[in-house]
């Protein structure tokens, strides 16, 4: 699949296939006033009951949640004992889950009968997709769990014509079902999505430090892992009650901003404060400093930190762990240059020293790798990012005059290649197919110094010229013959 175009996938038709993967529906709940309706809807799902379990993560409810009578056969409760909030609850539920697919569903959602089946079918044809369910917001009518369980369609229970649509559905439609979306993770905002359990754990689960916008931040890390986001129109659901943005939009926006500003570097609109340092940088600059003089490294690091793009971290790759602290001659130490470098940058939080660069810089969205003795120009990173962002190219390779290269890698493209690659495969060959690899000459990225402008001496004003002429004539007249 190229970028987020999943057109190559052909999922089985709902109701005309035999699922084989197990699904764990994780339902975080605090108090659970609508949980009985959520579980009644899950009890009526078309997905085989022997392949589906429901894990209700009780997030400190008082009194503790008890399961209602109408519920799926395989339903159990786990109590959240470590922290509080949606992230802790979801992580606790997933940790206890046995399914190969993790389906998150909020406890104020009523899902249509085919919801789980429609979502799960995508995971039977690809192991690196995240499926996204649909939702509309309604005020809760007087309903019983029995009514929900017996309804063939959501339209029998709710006035869908007057339901408030989710803003994400407009984005999905405008971007051809996310196939043409530049940032498809934006619409993966809970409260219903599904993904392979292995991928959930690979990205570290939800961040418990993010109290609002935790689903968006999690989806961003999924994007940096290389997944494809697939919206599923047949996975219908209603959300009981209006979203927080409708109740207090000003506070809802303000409270989420600092969480996302620190953790989603692609939100450039949230990082306008000059001179700030952020939790997740925009670009990682990787320089191999093995067998390099301290003066060369100093020049390269200074250039890296002084560019137009300052939202960066510099990674110096070298044999740091092999440098012992045993007694040695300080001046004749064979690791003299490396030790000077280590002391020089040991206390600068923008500079990291590691033995080997990580497979990807996730969650940082871009990585620059280039020769340490070719310092960055002030405009290099800015222009490289500008170039790849035009068409979402996966890797930009700049062919330097001496035959070496400098490259800017898109983390999501690199991660996708790693998901698809066999051992020892050439990742660039895969990225060429999924996102594209482009070669360009260095002139635009390392522009030559501007030629100095010629200095012209202006002619003196007329009054000065006349005075000089008069003085020459006077001197000539007074000169003796």
JSON list of N, CA and C in Angstrom, two decimals, residues 437-462:
[
{"chain": "A", "resi": 437, "resn": "UNK", "atom": "N", "xyz": [11.28, 7.48, -3.12]},
{"chain": "A", "resi": 437, "resn": "UNK", "atom": "CA", "xyz": [12.63, 7.94, -2.77]},
{"chain": "A", "resi": 437, "resn": "UNK", "atom": "C", "xyz": [13.07, 8.88, -3.88]},
{"chain": "A", "resi": 438, "resn": "UNK", "atom": "N", "xyz": [13.48, 10.07, -3.52]},
{"chain": "A", "resi": 438, "resn": "UNK", "atom": "CA", "xyz": [13.86, 11.07, -4.52]},
{"chain": "A", "resi": 438, "resn": "UNK", "atom": "C", "xyz": [15.31, 11.50, -4.32]},
{"chain": "A", "resi": 439, "resn": "UNK", "atom": "N", "xyz": [16.06, 11.62, -5.44]},
{"chain": "A", "resi": 439, "resn": "UNK", "atom": "CA", "xyz": [17.43, 12.11, -5.42]},
{"chain": "A", "resi": 439, "resn": "UNK", "atom": "C", "xyz": [17.44, 13.54, -5.97]},
{"chain": "A", "resi": 440, "resn": "UNK", "atom": "N", "xyz": [18.22, 14.40, -5.32]},
{"chain": "A", "resi": 440, "resn": "UNK", "atom": "CA", "xyz": [18.34, 15.78, -5.79]},
{"chain": "A", "resi": 440, "resn": "UNK", "atom": "C", "xyz": [19.77, 16.25, -5.62]},
{"chain": "A", "resi": 441, "resn": "UNK", "atom": "N", "xyz": [20.22, 17.22, -6.44]},
{"chain": "A", "resi": 441, "resn": "UNK", "atom": "CA", "xyz": [21.56, 17.80, -6.28]},
{"chain": "A", "resi": 441, "resn": "UNK", "atom": "C", "xyz": [21.60, 18.69, -5.05]},
{"chain": "A", "resi": 442, "resn": "UNK", "atom": "N", "xyz": [22.80, 19.02, -4.58]},
{"chain": "A", "resi": 442, "resn": "UNK", "atom": "CA", "xyz": [22.91, 19.74, -3.30]},
{"chain": "A", "resi": 442, "resn": "UNK", "atom": "C", "xyz": [22.72, 21.25, -3.37]},
{"chain": "A", "resi": 443, "resn": "UNK", "atom": "N", "xyz": [22.67, 21.81, -4.59]},
{"chain": "A", "resi": 443, "resn": "UNK", "atom": "CA", "xyz": [22.74, 23.28, -4.71]},
{"chain": "A", "resi": 443, "resn": "UNK", "atom": "C", "xyz": [21.68, 24.01, -3.89]},
{"chain": "A", "resi": 444, "resn": "UNK", "atom": "N", "xyz": [20.43, 23.49, -3.93]},
{"chain": "A", "resi": 444, "resn": "UNK", "atom": "CA", "xyz": [19.35, 24.19, -3.22]},
{"chain": "A", "resi": 444, "resn": "UNK", "atom": "C", "xyz": [19.48, 24.04, -1.72]},
{"chain": "A", "resi": 445, "resn": "UNK", "atom": "N", "xyz": [20.04, 22.94, -1.26]},
{"chain": "A", "resi": 445, "resn": "UNK", "atom": "CA", "xyz": [20.09, 22.65, 0.17]},
{"chain": "A", "resi": 445, "resn": "UNK", "atom": "C", "xyz": [21.38, 23.16, 0.83]},
{"chain": "A", "resi": 446, "resn": "UNK", "atom": "N", "xyz": [22.42, 23.31, 0.04]},
{"chain": "A", "resi": 446, "resn": "UNK", "atom": "CA", "xyz": [23.64, 23.97, 0.50]},
{"chain": "A", "resi": 446, "resn": "UNK", "atom": "C", "xyz": [23.96, 25.09, -0.48]},
{"chain": "A", "resi": 447, "resn": "UNK", "atom": "N", "xyz": [23.20, 26.16, -0.43]},
{"chain": "A", "resi": 447, "resn": "UNK", "atom": "CA", "xyz": [23.39, 27.24, -1.41]},
{"chain": "A", "resi": 447, "resn": "UNK", "atom": "C", "xyz": [24.76, 27.89, -1.26]},
{"chain": "A", "resi": 448, "resn": "UNK", "atom": "N", "xyz": [25.35, 28.27, -2.41]},
{"chain": "A", "resi": 448, "resn": "UNK", "atom": "CA", "xyz": [26.65, 28.93, -2.39]},
{"chain": "A", "resi": 448, "resn": "UNK", "atom": "C", "xyz": [26.50, 30.31, -1.77]},
{"chain": "A", "resi": 449, "resn": "UNK", "atom": "N", "xyz": [27.57, 30.78, -1.09]},
{"chain": "A", "resi": 449, "resn": "UNK", "atom": "CA", "xyz": [27.50, 32.13, -0.51]},
{"chain": "A", "resi": 449, "resn": "UNK", "atom": "C", "xyz": [27.21, 33.16, -1.58]},
{"chain": "A", "resi": 450, "resn": "UNK", "atom": "N", "xyz": [26.39, 34.10, -1.26]},
{"chain": "A", "resi": 450, "resn": "UNK", "atom": "CA", "xyz": [26.05, 35.15, -2.22]},
{"chain": "A", "resi": 450, "resn": "UNK", "atom": "C", "xyz": [27.28, 35.98, -2.55]},
{"chain": "A", "resi": 451, "resn": "UNK", "atom": "N", "xyz": [27.46, 36.28, -3.84]},
{"chain": "A", "resi": 451, "resn": "UNK", "atom": "CA", "xyz": [28.60, 37.10, -4.27]},
{"chain": "A", "resi": 451, "resn": "UNK", "atom": "C", "xyz": [28.44, 38.51, -3.71]},
{"chain": "A", "resi": 452, "resn": "UNK", "atom": "N", "xyz": [29.57, 39.09, -3.24]},
{"chain": "A", "resi": 452, "resn": "UNK", "atom": "CA", "xyz": [29.45, 40.45, -2.70]},
{"chain": "A", "resi": 452, "resn": "UNK", "atom": "C", "xyz": [29.03, 41.44, -3.76]},
{"chain": "A", "resi": 453, "resn": "UNK", "atom": "N", "xyz": [28.18, 42.35, -3.39]},
{"chain": "A", "resi": 453, "resn": "UNK", "atom": "CA", "xyz": [27.71, 43.35, -4.33]},
{"chain": "A", "resi": 453, "resn": "UNK", "atom": "C", "xyz": [28.84, 44.34, -4.65]},
{"chain": "A", "resi": 454, "resn": "UNK", "atom": "N", "xyz": [28.99, 44.72, -5.93]},
{"chain": "A", "resi": 454, "resn": "UNK", "atom": "CA", "xyz": [30.05, 45.68, -6.28]},
{"chain": "A", "resi": 454, "resn": "UNK", "atom": "C", "xyz": [29.82, 47.01, -5.57]},
{"chain": "A", "resi": 455, "resn": "UNK", "atom": "N", "xyz": [30.93, 47.58, -5.13]},
{"chain": "A", "resi": 455, "resn": "UNK", "atom": "CA", "xyz": [30.87, 48.86, -4.42]},
{"chain": "A", "resi": 455, "resn": "UNK", "atom": "C", "xyz": [31.08, 49.99, -5.43]},
{"chain": "A", "resi": 456, "resn": "UNK", "atom": "N", "xyz": [30.17, 50.87, -5.52]},
{"chain": "A", "resi": 456, "resn": "UNK", "atom": "CA", "xyz": [30.30, 52.02, -6.44]},
{"chain": "A", "resi": 456, "resn": "UNK", "atom": "C", "xyz": [30.40, 53.29, -5.63]},
{"chain": "A", "resi": 457, "resn": "UNK", "atom": "N", "xyz": [31.33, 54.16, -6.07]},
{"chain": "A", "resi": 457, "resn": "UNK", "atom": "CA", "xyz": [31.52, 55.44, -5.39]},
{"chain": "A", "resi": 457, "resn": "UNK", "atom": "C", "xyz": [30.69, 56.47, -6.13]},
{"chain": "A", "resi": 458, "resn": "UNK", "atom": "N", "xyz": [29.73, 57.03, -5.48]},
{"chain": "A", "resi": 458, "resn": "UNK", "atom": "CA", "xyz": [28.86, 58.00, -6.17]},
{"chain": "A", "resi": 458, "resn": "UNK", "atom": "C", "xyz": [29.61, 59.26, -6.55]},
{"chain": "A", "resi": 459, "resn": "UNK", "atom": "N", "xyz": [29.20, 59.85, -7.63]},
{"chain": "A", "resi": 459, "resn": "UNK", "atom": "CA", "xyz": [29.81, 61.13, -8.07]},
{"chain": "A", "resi": 459, "resn": "UNK", "atom": "C", "xyz": [29.46, 62.22, -7.07]},
{"chain": "A", "resi": 460, "resn": "UNK", "atom": "N", "xyz": [30.41, 63.13, -6.85]},
{"chain": "A", "resi": 460, "resn": "UNK", "atom": "CA", "xyz": [30.14, 64.23, -5.91]},
{"chain": "A", "resi": 460, "resn": "UNK", "atom": "C", "xyz": [29.04, 65.13, -6.44]},
{"chain": "A", "resi": 461, "resn": "UNK", "atom": "N", "xyz": [28.32, 65.75, -5.54]},
{"chain": "A", "resi": 461, "resn": "UNK", "atom": "CA", "xyz": [27.25, 66.66, -5.97]},
{"chain": "A", "resi": 461, "resn": "UNK", "atom": "C", "xyz": [27.83, 67.83, -6.75]},
{"chain": "A", "resi": 462, "resn": "UNK", "atom": "N", "xyz": [27.02, 68.49, -7.56]},
{"chain": "A", "resi": 462, "resn": "UNK", "atom": "CA", "xyz": [27.51, 69.60, -8.42]},
{"chain": "A", "resi": 462, "resn": "UNK", "atom": "C", "xyz": [28.24, 70.70, -7.64]}
]
